[in-house]
PDB file of C-alpha atoms in Angstrom:
ATOM      1  CA  UNK A   1     115.689  14.299 -85.736  1.00  0.00           C
ATOM      2  CA  UNK A   2     115.377  10.794 -84.602  1.00  0.00           C
ATOM      3  CA  UNK A   3     117.453   9.468 -87.654  1.00  0.00           C
ATOM      4  CA  UNK A   4     120.226  11.874 -86.656  1.00  0.00           C
ATOM      5  CA  UNK A   5     120.248  10.686 -83.044  1.00  0.00           C
ATOM      6  CA  UNK A   6     120.248   7.055 -84.250  1.00  0.00           C
ATOM      7  CA  UNK A   7     123.255   7.650 -86.515  1.00  0.00           C
ATOM      8  CA  UNK A   8     124.961   9.476 -83.760  1.00  0.00           C
ATOM      9  CA  UNK A   9     124.271   6.793 -81.283  1.00  0.00           C
ATOM     10  CA  UNK A  10     125.388   3.920 -83.658  1.00  0.00           C
ATOM     11  CA  UNK A  11     128.694   5.731 -84.460  1.00  0.00           C
ATOM     12  CA  UNK A  12     129.349   6.631 -80.893  1.00  0.00           C
ATOM     13  CA  UNK A  13     128.768   3.144 -79.640  1.00  0.00           C
ATOM     14  CA  UNK A  14     131.246   1.654 -81.937  1.00  0.00           C
ATOM     15  CA  UNK A  15     133.842   4.197 -80.658  1.00  0.00           C
ATOM     16  CA  UNK A  16     132.764   3.771 -77.024  1.00  0.00           C
ATOM     17  CA  UNK A  17     133.106  -0.042 -77.203  1.00  0.00           C
ATOM     18  CA  UNK A  18     136.400  -0.296 -79.142  1.00  0.00           C
ATOM     19  CA  UNK A  19     138.560  -0.486 -75.991  1.00  0.00           C
ATOM     20  CA  UNK A  20     136.609  -3.634 -74.665  1.00  0.00           C
ATOM     21  CA  UNK A  21     137.785  -7.120 -75.194  1.00  0.00           C
ATOM     22  CA  UNK A  22     134.908  -7.715 -77.796  1.00  0.00           C
ATOM     23  CA  UNK A  23     134.138  -4.938 -80.102  1.00  0.00           C
ATOM     24  CA  UNK A  24     130.579  -4.226 -81.052  1.00  0.00           C
ATOM     25  CA  UNK A  25     129.740  -5.496 -84.636  1.00  0.00           C
ATOM     26  CA  UNK A  26     129.236  -2.876 -87.371  1.00  0.00           C
ATOM     27  CA  UNK A  27     125.540  -2.269 -87.422  1.00  0.00           C
ATOM     28  CA  UNK A  28     124.541  -2.525 -91.077  1.00  0.00           C
ATOM     29  CA  UNK A  29     122.195  -4.603 -92.865  1.00  0.00           C
ATOM     30  CA  UNK A  30     123.220  -8.145 -92.860  1.00  0.00           C
ATOM     31  CA  UNK A  31     124.696  -9.686 -95.951  1.00  0.00           C
ATOM     32  CA  UNK A  32     124.728 -13.239 -94.699  1.00  0.00           C
ATOM     33  CA  UNK A  33     123.076 -15.969 -96.879  1.00  0.00           C
ATOM     34  CA  UNK A  34     120.913 -19.112 -95.927  1.00  0.00           C
ATOM     35  CA  UNK A  35     122.784 -22.108 -94.500  1.00  0.00           C
ATOM     36  CA  UNK A  36     123.967 -24.275 -97.427  1.00  0.00           C
ATOM     37  CA  UNK A  37     124.069 -27.531 -95.298  1.00  0.00           C
ATOM     38  CA  UNK A  38     121.360 -29.964 -96.110  1.00  0.00           C
ATOM     39  CA  UNK A  39     120.490 -32.515 -93.490  1.00  0.00           C
ATOM     40  CA  UNK A  40     116.657 -32.734 -94.476  1.00  0.00           C
ATOM     41  CA  UNK A  41     114.095 -30.925 -96.473  1.00  0.00           C
ATOM     42  CA  UNK A  42     113.852 -28.198 -93.964  1.00  0.00           C
ATOM     43  CA  UNK A  43     117.567 -27.428 -94.139  1.00  0.00           C
ATOM     44  CA  UNK A  44     117.265 -26.076 -97.763  1.00  0.00           C
ATOM     45  CA  UNK A  45     117.940 -22.482 -98.353  1.00  0.00           C
ATOM     46  CA  UNK A  46     114.916 -20.148 -98.698  1.00  0.00           C
ATOM     47  CA  UNK A  47     114.781 -19.451-102.355  1.00  0.00           C
ATOM     48  CA  UNK A  48     111.883 -18.715-104.747  1.00  0.00           C
ATOM     49  CA  UNK A  49     111.169 -22.425-104.486  1.00  0.00           C
ATOM     50  CA  UNK A  50     109.670 -23.656-101.207  1.00  0.00           C
ATOM     51  CA  UNK A  51     111.292 -26.443 -99.235  1.00  0.00           C
ATOM     52  CA  UNK A  52     107.980 -28.179 -98.449  1.00  0.00           C
ATOM     53  CA  UNK A  53     104.674 -28.979-100.350  1.00  0.00           C
ATOM     54  CA  UNK A  54     102.345 -26.698 -98.427  1.00  0.00           C
ATOM     55  CA  UNK A  55      99.316 -27.613-100.447  1.00  0.00           C
ATOM     56  CA  UNK A  56      98.907 -30.561 -98.117  1.00  0.00           C
ATOM     57  CA  UNK A  57      97.821 -28.270 -95.235  1.00  0.00           C
ATOM     58  CA  UNK A  58      94.470 -26.601 -95.163  1.00  0.00           C
ATOM     59  CA  UNK A  59      95.459 -24.259 -92.207  1.00  0.00           C
ATOM     60  CA  UNK A  60      98.329 -22.855 -90.446  1.00  0.00           C
ATOM     61  CA  UNK A  61      97.191 -25.032 -87.417  1.00  0.00           C
ATOM     62  CA  UNK A  62      97.560 -28.116 -89.401  1.00  0.00           C
ATOM     63  CA  UNK A  63     101.084 -27.113 -90.334  1.00  0.00           C
ATOM     64  CA  UNK A  64     101.993 -26.385 -86.690  1.00  0.00           C
ATOM     65  CA  UNK A  65     100.367 -29.682 -85.386  1.00  0.00           C
ATOM     66  CA  UNK A  66     102.162 -31.718 -88.066  1.00  0.00           C
ATOM     67  CA  UNK A  67     105.558 -30.101 -87.239  1.00  0.00           C
ATOM     68  CA  UNK A  68     105.040 -30.694 -83.436  1.00  0.00           C
ATOM     69  CA  UNK A  69     104.313 -34.276 -84.132  1.00  0.00           C
ATOM     70  CA  UNK A  70     107.271 -34.521 -86.484  1.00  0.00           C
ATOM     71  CA  UNK A  71     109.738 -33.439 -83.745  1.00  0.00           C
ATOM     72  CA  UNK A  72     108.037 -35.675 -81.021  1.00  0.00           C
ATOM     73  CA  UNK A  73     107.181 -32.809 -78.790  1.00  0.00           C
ATOM     74  CA  UNK A  74     104.382 -32.545 -76.171  1.00  0.00           C
ATOM     75  CA  UNK A  75     101.661 -30.290 -77.856  1.00  0.00           C
ATOM     76  CA  UNK A  76     100.757 -28.837 -74.443  1.00  0.00           C
ATOM     77  CA  UNK A  77     104.393 -27.736 -73.904  1.00  0.00           C
ATOM     78  CA  UNK A  78     104.510 -25.655 -76.922  1.00  0.00           C
ATOM     79  CA  UNK A  79     103.067 -22.132 -77.277  1.00  0.00           C
ATOM     80  CA  UNK A  80     102.908 -20.122 -80.482  1.00  0.00           C
ATOM     81  CA  UNK A  81     101.856 -16.590 -81.360  1.00  0.00           C
ATOM     82  CA  UNK A  82     102.055 -15.230 -84.963  1.00  0.00           C
ATOM     83  CA  UNK A  83     100.907 -11.904 -86.611  1.00  0.00           C
ATOM     84  CA  UNK A  84     101.132 -11.018 -90.299  1.00  0.00           C
ATOM     85  CA  UNK A  85     101.512  -7.358 -90.799  1.00  0.00           C
ATOM     86  CA  UNK A  86     100.549  -7.396 -94.470  1.00  0.00           C
ATOM     87  CA  UNK A  87      97.285  -9.257 -94.061  1.00  0.00           C
ATOM     88  CA  UNK A  88      96.450  -8.105 -90.592  1.00  0.00           C
ATOM     89  CA  UNK A  89      95.821 -11.831 -89.525  1.00  0.00           C
ATOM     90  CA  UNK A  90      97.021 -13.768 -86.587  1.00  0.00           C
ATOM     91  CA  UNK A  91      97.264 -17.236 -85.286  1.00  0.00           C
ATOM     92  CA  UNK A  92      97.589 -18.487 -81.646  1.00  0.00           C
ATOM     93  CA  UNK A  93      98.264 -21.832 -80.050  1.00  0.00           C
ATOM     94  CA  UNK A  94      98.307 -22.429 -76.309  1.00  0.00           C
ATOM     95  CA  UNK A  95      99.145 -18.600 -76.446  1.00  0.00           C
ATOM     96  CA  UNK A  96      98.075 -17.989 -72.776  1.00  0.00           C
ATOM     97  CA  UNK A  97     100.230 -20.641 -71.098  1.00  0.00           C
ATOM     98  CA  UNK A  98     102.620 -18.890 -68.727  1.00  0.00           C
ATOM     99  CA  UNK A  99     106.301 -19.904 -68.786  1.00  0.00           C
ATOM    100  CA  UNK A 100     109.631 -18.622 -67.633  1.00  0.00           C
ATOM    101  CA  UNK A 101     110.947 -16.943 -70.918  1.00  0.00           C
ATOM    102  CA  UNK A 102     114.486 -15.873 -70.186  1.00  0.00           C
ATOM    103  CA  UNK A 103     115.999 -13.192 -72.378  1.00  0.00           C
ATOM    104  CA  UNK A 104     113.002 -12.946 -74.573  1.00  0.00           C
ATOM    105  CA  UNK A 105     111.752 -10.162 -72.215  1.00  0.00           C
ATOM    106  CA  UNK A 106     114.839  -8.031 -72.929  1.00  0.00           C
ATOM    107  CA  UNK A 107     113.039  -6.478 -75.862  1.00  0.00           C
ATOM    108  CA  UNK A 108     110.157  -5.471 -73.539  1.00  0.00           C
ATOM    109  CA  UNK A 109     112.487  -3.798 -71.089  1.00  0.00           C
ATOM    110  CA  UNK A 110     114.164  -1.912 -74.079  1.00  0.00           C
ATOM    111  CA  UNK A 111     110.705  -0.724 -74.988  1.00  0.00           C
ATOM    112  CA  UNK A 112     110.078   0.622 -71.384  1.00  0.00           C
ATOM    113  CA  UNK A 113     113.296   2.719 -71.744  1.00  0.00           C
ATOM    114  CA  UNK A 114     112.465   3.757 -75.419  1.00  0.00           C
ATOM    115  CA  UNK A 115     109.095   5.144 -74.090  1.00  0.00           C
ATOM    116  CA  UNK A 116     110.856   7.146 -71.421  1.00  0.00           C
ATOM    117  CA  UNK A 117     113.310   8.533 -74.145  1.00  0.00           C
ATOM    118  CA  UNK A 118     110.369   9.460 -76.437  1.00  0.00           C
ATOM    119  CA  UNK A 119     108.644  11.090 -73.433  1.00  0.00           C
ATOM    120  CA  UNK A 120     111.748  13.268 -72.761  1.00  0.00           C
ATOM    121  CA  UNK A 121     112.471  11.638 -69.420  1.00  0.00           C
ATOM    122  CA  UNK A 122     115.787  10.198 -70.510  1.00  0.00           C
ATOM    123  CA  UNK A 123     118.079  10.183 -73.541  1.00  0.00           C
ATOM    124  CA  UNK A 124     120.231   7.591 -75.212  1.00  0.00           C
ATOM    125  CA  UNK A 125     123.204   9.315 -73.552  1.00  0.00           C
ATOM    126  CA  UNK A 126     121.704   8.880 -70.037  1.00  0.00           C
ATOM    127  CA  UNK A 127     124.351   7.004 -67.931  1.00  0.00           C
ATOM    128  CA  UNK A 128     123.278   4.087 -65.784  1.00  0.00           C
ATOM    129  CA  UNK A 129     125.462   3.133 -62.945  1.00  0.00           C
ATOM    130  CA  UNK A 130     127.371  -0.170 -62.627  1.00  0.00           C
ATOM    131  CA  UNK A 131     127.932  -2.251 -59.607  1.00  0.00           C
ATOM    132  CA  UNK A 132     129.504  -5.665 -59.028  1.00  0.00           C
ATOM    133  CA  UNK A 133     126.211  -6.884 -57.674  1.00  0.00           C
ATOM    134  CA  UNK A 134     124.749  -6.642 -61.231  1.00  0.00           C
ATOM    135  CA  UNK A 135     127.562  -8.806 -62.821  1.00  0.00           C
ATOM    136  CA  UNK A 136     126.486 -12.054 -64.384  1.00  0.00           C
ATOM    137  CA  UNK A 137     128.876 -14.277 -66.334  1.00  0.00           C
ATOM    138  CA  UNK A 138     128.075 -14.753 -70.100  1.00  0.00           C
ATOM    139  CA  UNK A 139     128.771 -13.097 -73.344  1.00  0.00           C
ATOM    140  CA  UNK A 140     129.172  -9.382 -74.223  1.00  0.00           C
ATOM    141  CA  UNK A 141     131.599  -6.695 -73.697  1.00  0.00           C
ATOM    142  CA  UNK A 142     130.003  -5.139 -70.734  1.00  0.00           C
ATOM    143  CA  UNK A 143     130.248  -8.435 -68.862  1.00  0.00           C
ATOM    144  CA  UNK A 144     133.788  -9.199 -70.093  1.00  0.00           C
ATOM    145  CA  UNK A 145     135.330  -5.930 -70.560  1.00  0.00           C
ATOM    146  CA  UNK A 146     137.041  -3.675 -68.092  1.00  0.00           C
ATOM    147  CA  UNK A 147     134.216  -2.162 -65.907  1.00  0.00           C
ATOM    148  CA  UNK A 148     133.277   1.289 -65.958  1.00  0.00           C
ATOM    149  CA  UNK A 149     131.426   3.352 -63.243  1.00  0.00           C
ATOM    150  CA  UNK A 150     128.398   3.820 -65.595  1.00  0.00           C
ATOM    151  CA  UNK A 151     127.303   3.086 -69.197  1.00  0.00           C
ATOM    152  CA  UNK A 152     125.106   5.114 -71.492  1.00  0.00           C
ATOM    153  CA  UNK A 153     121.696   3.660 -72.424  1.00  0.00           C
ATOM    154  CA  UNK A 154     122.433   3.094 -76.049  1.00  0.00           C
ATOM    155  CA  UNK A 155     125.415   0.852 -75.230  1.00  0.00           C
ATOM    156  CA  UNK A 156     123.364  -1.035 -72.718  1.00  0.00           C
ATOM    157  CA  UNK A 157     120.505  -1.525 -75.345  1.00  0.00           C
ATOM    158  CA  UNK A 158     122.829  -2.824 -77.982  1.00  0.00           C
ATOM    159  CA  UNK A 159     124.896  -5.275 -75.819  1.00  0.00           C
ATOM    160  CA  UNK A 160     121.712  -6.594 -74.117  1.00  0.00           C
ATOM    161  CA  UNK A 161     119.781  -7.126 -77.299  1.00  0.00           C
ATOM    162  CA  UNK A 162     122.405  -7.952 -79.919  1.00  0.00           C
ATOM    163  CA  UNK A 163     125.003  -9.794 -77.861  1.00  0.00           C
ATOM    164  CA  UNK A 164     122.701 -11.053 -75.044  1.00  0.00           C
ATOM    165  CA  UNK A 165     124.902  -9.465 -72.374  1.00  0.00           C
ATOM    166  CA  UNK A 166     123.310 -10.284 -69.033  1.00  0.00           C
ATOM    167  CA  UNK A 167     125.271  -7.804 -67.057  1.00  0.00           C
ATOM    168  CA  UNK A 168     124.138  -4.939 -69.361  1.00  0.00           C
ATOM    169  CA  UNK A 169     120.409  -6.251 -69.012  1.00  0.00           C
ATOM    170  CA  UNK A 170     120.875  -6.457 -65.198  1.00  0.00           C
ATOM    171  CA  UNK A 171     121.766  -2.702 -65.214  1.00  0.00           C
ATOM    172  CA  UNK A 172     118.697  -1.903 -67.281  1.00  0.00           C
ATOM    173  CA  UNK A 173     116.465  -4.020 -65.122  1.00  0.00           C
ATOM    174  CA  UNK A 174     117.751  -2.815 -61.737  1.00  0.00           C
ATOM    175  CA  UNK A 175     117.805   0.867 -62.668  1.00  0.00           C
ATOM    176  CA  UNK A 176     114.206   0.806 -63.834  1.00  0.00           C
ATOM    177  CA  UNK A 177     112.966  -1.094 -60.991  1.00  0.00           C
ATOM    178  CA  UNK A 178     114.575   1.398 -58.497  1.00  0.00           C
ATOM    179  CA  UNK A 179     113.506   4.584 -60.324  1.00  0.00           C
ATOM    180  CA  UNK A 180     110.448   3.845 -62.288  1.00  0.00           C
ATOM    181  CA  UNK A 181     108.628   0.879 -60.643  1.00  0.00           C
ATOM    182  CA  UNK A 182     108.167  -2.781 -60.782  1.00  0.00           C
ATOM    183  CA  UNK A 183     109.464  -4.139 -64.155  1.00  0.00           C
ATOM    184  CA  UNK A 184     107.212  -7.139 -64.297  1.00  0.00           C
ATOM    185  CA  UNK A 185     104.061  -5.101 -63.697  1.00  0.00           C
ATOM    186  CA  UNK A 186     105.326  -2.675 -66.498  1.00  0.00           C
ATOM    187  CA  UNK A 187     105.710  -5.467 -68.930  1.00  0.00           C
ATOM    188  CA  UNK A 188     102.308  -6.917 -68.215  1.00  0.00           C
ATOM    189  CA  UNK A 189     100.785  -3.480 -68.779  1.00  0.00           C
ATOM    190  CA  UNK A 190     102.860  -2.879 -71.958  1.00  0.00           C
ATOM    191  CA  UNK A 191     101.293  -6.078 -73.422  1.00  0.00           C
ATOM    192  CA  UNK A 192      97.735  -4.640 -72.955  1.00  0.00           C
ATOM    193  CA  UNK A 193      96.495  -7.945 -71.872  1.00  0.00           C
ATOM    194  CA  UNK A 194      94.673  -8.977 -68.705  1.00  0.00           C
ATOM    195  CA  UNK A 195      96.306 -11.537 -66.234  1.00  0.00           C
ATOM    196  CA  UNK A 196      94.252 -13.476 -63.715  1.00  0.00           C
ATOM    197  CA  UNK A 197      96.934 -15.942 -62.746  1.00  0.00           C
ATOM    198  CA  UNK A 198      99.213 -15.151 -59.828  1.00  0.00           C
ATOM    199  CA  UNK A 199     102.064 -16.813 -61.610  1.00  0.00           C
ATOM    200  CA  UNK A 200     102.518 -13.742 -63.857  1.00  0.00           C
ATOM    201  CA  UNK A 201     103.578 -11.612 -60.940  1.00  0.00           C
ATOM    202  CA  UNK A 202     107.023 -13.487 -60.777  1.00  0.00           C
ATOM    203  CA  UNK A 203     109.826 -11.887 -62.808  1.00  0.00           C
ATOM    204  CA  UNK A 204     110.450 -13.462 -66.200  1.00  0.00           C
ATOM    205  CA  UNK A 205     106.984 -15.194 -66.462  1.00  0.00           C
ATOM    206  CA  UNK A 206     105.230 -14.382 -69.665  1.00  0.00           C
ATOM    207  CA  UNK A 207     103.168 -16.175 -72.421  1.00  0.00           C
ATOM    208  CA  UNK A 208     103.447 -16.181 -76.174  1.00  0.00           C
ATOM    209  CA  UNK A 209     100.659 -13.584 -76.843  1.00  0.00           C
ATOM    210  CA  UNK A 210     102.144 -11.226 -74.160  1.00  0.00           C
ATOM    211  CA  UNK A 211     105.571 -11.489 -75.934  1.00  0.00           C
ATOM    212  CA  UNK A 212     103.995 -10.886 -79.345  1.00  0.00           C
ATOM    213  CA  UNK A 213     101.991  -7.907 -78.302  1.00  0.00           C
ATOM    214  CA  UNK A 214     105.121  -6.349 -76.917  1.00  0.00           C
ATOM    215  CA  UNK A 215     107.124  -7.131 -80.040  1.00  0.00           C
ATOM    216  CA  UNK A 216     104.753  -5.972 -82.574  1.00  0.00           C
ATOM    217  CA  UNK A 217     105.194  -2.174 -82.286  1.00  0.00           C
ATOM    218  CA  UNK A 218     108.901  -2.435 -82.567  1.00  0.00           C
ATOM    219  CA  UNK A 219     108.665  -2.848 -86.317  1.00  0.00           C
ATOM    220  CA  UNK A 220     106.121  -0.040 -86.848  1.00  0.00           C
ATOM    221  CA  UNK A 221     106.843   2.838 -84.393  1.00  0.00           C
ATOM    222  CA  UNK A 222     109.765   5.121 -85.109  1.00  0.00           C
ATOM    223  CA  UNK A 223     110.648   5.591 -81.386  1.00  0.00           C
ATOM    224  CA  UNK A 224     111.564   1.927 -81.288  1.00  0.00           C
ATOM    225  CA  UNK A 225     113.865   1.936 -84.363  1.00  0.00           C
ATOM    226  CA  UNK A 226     116.967   1.626 -82.223  1.00  0.00           C
ATOM    227  CA  UNK A 227     115.668  -1.695 -80.832  1.00  0.00           C
ATOM    228  CA  UNK A 228     115.663  -2.943 -84.383  1.00  0.00           C
ATOM    229  CA  UNK A 229     119.048  -1.628 -84.999  1.00  0.00           C
ATOM    230  CA  UNK A 230     120.304  -3.380 -81.865  1.00  0.00           C
ATOM    231  CA  UNK A 231     118.531  -6.668 -82.847  1.00  0.00           C
ATOM    232  CA  UNK A 232     120.142  -6.541 -86.252  1.00  0.00           C
ATOM    233  CA  UNK A 233     123.522  -6.921 -84.444  1.00  0.00           C
ATOM    234  CA  UNK A 234     122.627 -10.552 -83.627  1.00  0.00           C
ATOM    235  CA  UNK A 235     124.383 -12.286 -86.502  1.00  0.00           C
ATOM    236  CA  UNK A 236     124.336 -15.815 -85.145  1.00  0.00           C
ATOM    237  CA  UNK A 237     122.616 -18.356 -87.568  1.00  0.00           C
ATOM    238  CA  UNK A 238     120.770 -20.285 -84.970  1.00  0.00           C
ATOM    239  CA  UNK A 239     117.087 -20.882 -83.984  1.00  0.00           C
ATOM    240  CA  UNK A 240     114.812 -18.625 -86.024  1.00  0.00           C
ATOM    241  CA  UNK A 241     117.827 -17.348 -88.043  1.00  0.00           C
ATOM    242  CA  UNK A 242     119.233 -20.732 -88.980  1.00  0.00           C
ATOM    243  CA  UNK A 243     117.360 -20.881 -92.221  1.00  0.00           C
ATOM    244  CA  UNK A 244     115.961 -17.403 -92.525  1.00  0.00           C
ATOM    245  CA  UNK A 245     118.879 -14.938 -91.814  1.00  0.00           C
ATOM    246  CA  UNK A 246     118.138 -11.960 -94.211  1.00  0.00           C
ATOM    247  CA  UNK A 247     115.528  -9.579 -92.795  1.00  0.00           C
ATOM    248  CA  UNK A 248     115.227 -11.507 -89.545  1.00  0.00           C
ATOM    249  CA  UNK A 249     115.383  -9.662 -86.161  1.00  0.00           C
ATOM    250  CA  UNK A 250     115.301 -11.955 -83.315  1.00  0.00           C
ATOM    251  CA  UNK A 251     115.667 -12.288 -79.468  1.00  0.00           C
ATOM    252  CA  UNK A 252     115.922 -15.874 -78.095  1.00  0.00           C
ATOM    253  CA  UNK A 253     115.675 -16.970 -74.480  1.00  0.00           C
ATOM    254  CA  UNK A 254     116.982 -19.933 -72.714  1.00  0.00           C
ATOM    255  CA  UNK A 255     116.266 -20.778 -68.970  1.00  0.00           C
ATOM    256  CA  UNK A 256     115.763 -23.824 -66.795  1.00  0.00           C
ATOM    257  CA  UNK A 257     116.146 -26.287 -69.623  1.00  0.00           C
ATOM    258  CA  UNK A 258     113.576 -24.501 -71.889  1.00  0.00           C
ATOM    259  CA  UNK A 259     114.409 -22.675 -75.139  1.00  0.00           C
ATOM    260  CA  UNK A 260     112.323 -19.863 -76.892  1.00  0.00           C
ATOM    261  CA  UNK A 261     112.645 -17.495 -79.756  1.00  0.00           C
ATOM    262  CA  UNK A 262     110.830 -14.437 -80.855  1.00  0.00           C
ATOM    263  CA  UNK A 263     111.416 -12.230 -83.886  1.00  0.00           C
ATOM    264  CA  UNK A 264     110.138  -9.960 -86.623  1.00  0.00           C
ATOM    265  CA  UNK A 265     110.788 -10.668 -90.307  1.00  0.00           C
ATOM    266  CA  UNK A 266     111.074  -7.782 -92.696  1.00  0.00           C
ATOM    267  CA  UNK A 267     111.304  -7.332 -96.435  1.00  0.00           C
ATOM    268  CA  UNK A 268     112.550  -4.116 -98.148  1.00  0.00           C
ATOM    269  CA  UNK A 269     112.189  -2.261 -94.809  1.00  0.00           C
ATOM    270  CA  UNK A 270     108.691  -3.366 -94.223  1.00  0.00           C
ATOM    271  CA  UNK A 271     107.479  -5.777 -91.676  1.00  0.00           C
ATOM    272  CA  UNK A 272     106.073  -8.989 -92.946  1.00  0.00           C
ATOM    273  CA  UNK A 273     105.323 -11.016 -89.760  1.00  0.00           C
ATOM    274  CA  UNK A 274     106.177 -11.521 -86.072  1.00  0.00           C
ATOM    275  CA  UNK A 275     106.534 -14.973 -84.521  1.00  0.00           C
ATOM    276  CA  UNK A 276     106.872 -16.134 -80.987  1.00  0.00           C
ATOM    277  CA  UNK A 277     107.480 -19.858 -80.168  1.00  0.00           C
ATOM    278  CA  UNK A 278     107.851 -20.988 -76.606  1.00  0.00           C
ATOM    279  CA  UNK A 279     108.745 -24.472 -75.388  1.00  0.00           C
ATOM    280  CA  UNK A 280     108.553 -25.830 -71.858  1.00  0.00           C
ATOM    281  CA  UNK A 281     110.995 -28.622 -70.803  1.00  0.00           C
ATOM    282  CA  UNK A 282     111.137 -30.351 -74.237  1.00  0.00           C
ATOM    283  CA  UNK A 283     114.980 -30.709 -74.330  1.00  0.00           C
ATOM    284  CA  UNK A 284     116.832 -29.756 -77.462  1.00  0.00           C
ATOM    285  CA  UNK A 285     114.422 -27.913 -79.584  1.00  0.00           C
ATOM    286  CA  UNK A 286     117.002 -25.846 -81.682  1.00  0.00           C
ATOM    287  CA  UNK A 287     115.922 -27.617 -84.834  1.00  0.00           C
ATOM    288  CA  UNK A 288     112.163 -27.342 -84.142  1.00  0.00           C
ATOM    289  CA  UNK A 289     112.594 -23.484 -83.546  1.00  0.00           C
ATOM    290  CA  UNK A 290     114.519 -23.232 -86.808  1.00  0.00           C
ATOM    291  CA  UNK A 291     112.002 -25.219 -88.742  1.00  0.00           C
ATOM    292  CA  UNK A 292     109.044 -23.485 -87.316  1.00  0.00           C
ATOM    293  CA  UNK A 293     110.224 -20.171 -88.469  1.00  0.00           C
ATOM    294  CA  UNK A 294     111.221 -21.485 -91.848  1.00  0.00           C
ATOM    295  CA  UNK A 295     107.738 -23.086 -92.354  1.00  0.00           C
ATOM    296  CA  UNK A 296     105.924 -19.987 -91.067  1.00  0.00           C
ATOM    297  CA  UNK A 297     107.976 -17.934 -93.473  1.00  0.00           C
ATOM    298  CA  UNK A 298     107.281 -20.135 -96.492  1.00  0.00           C
ATOM    299  CA  UNK A 299     103.625 -20.638 -95.398  1.00  0.00           C
ATOM    300  CA  UNK A 300     103.148 -16.836 -96.013  1.00  0.00           C
ATOM    301  CA  UNK A 301     104.874 -16.986 -99.396  1.00  0.00           C
ATOM    302  CA  UNK A 302     102.796 -20.010-100.304  1.00  0.00           C
ATOM    303  CA  UNK A 303      99.514 -18.250 -99.362  1.00  0.00           C
ATOM    304  CA  UNK A 304     100.667 -15.118-101.341  1.00  0.00           C
ATOM    305  CA  UNK A 305     101.402 -17.267-104.407  1.00  0.00           C
ATOM    306  CA  UNK A 306      98.038 -18.868-104.237  1.00  0.00           C
ATOM    307  CA  UNK A 307      96.376 -15.450-103.986  1.00  0.00           C
ATOM    308  CA  UNK A 308      98.116 -14.190-107.137  1.00  0.00           C
ATOM    309  CA  UNK A 309      97.308 -17.192-109.128  1.00  0.00           C
ATOM    310  CA  UNK A 310      93.652 -17.336-108.062  1.00  0.00           C
TER     311      UNK A 310
END
C-alpha cells in the first residue's frame, strides 16, 4: 500500500510542480558518475582502487585526526558521528557539542510529519496554508514560483529536502509548531538522547549524535521511504556528494559562517553507513566535508577487504 502511495505521490508531485518556474527533477535513481577532476589524491573517483593507503591508520580516530590536521582545522570545532549499518559499529568525535546546524534539521522535521502520516493523523495530500510571513528568499519552486493558498505535504517534503526550499520548510515548521507542539522539543525527543544544556532549547541547536540518531531510521523504516525519495532529488555534486555521488542521500546545512553535512550511503538498496560532520566557524570547509565522506566511505571498503583476506 505504501509503495502505491509513494508512486502516486511522486507522479502527482511532478504534475503539480510543472507550472512553477523550476520543475522538480525526475525522482529516479541517479546515474551521475564520480568527479573526474583531479586536484589531489582525494579528488580521484571512487573505484575498486582506494584513493589513499589506509593501512597507515590503526583506527578511524587516527584517520579523522589526520584529516583535521591536514586541513588545518581546530579539532574542538569539528564534530563527527558515524554508524555502520552492516557491522553495527559506530564512531563519535565531539559528538555532544551543540551547534547551530541550519538545514540539517529539515530531515528531522520531515520525520515528525512522516510519523503523523503513519499514525493516520495526516496524509501526503494534506494541504498546509501559505502566508507571506513564511516567505524566505533562496532556491526552490515554492520560494520562486507563483504562490498558492496552500501546498500538499508531499510537495513541501520534496522541495524542502531535495531543493533546500526555505519557504517550503518554513511552512512545515510553522504548521507543526502551531498544531502539534514545539518543534525543537519534538526533535530532541525524536533523537532519544538526554540534554542537560539550556542551549538545546534554542531552535536549530543540535549536535552530531542527535542528528545521527534522527537520520538512522530513515534508511530502515518503510514509513520514511519518501524522505529518501526526496533526498535523492539533491543532484548537486558538492560536500558529501562531491566524490561519492552514487548511493549518497544527503542534507547539508549552512548558517552563520558554519557548514555541515549529513547523509546515508546505500548500495544495492541496502544502507551501508550514516555520517554527520558538523563544523563551527572554520571558514571554507567544502573540501574537508567532501574528503571526510570519501575517506569514511573508503575506510569501510578497506576494512571489508582486510576481513575478506584475513
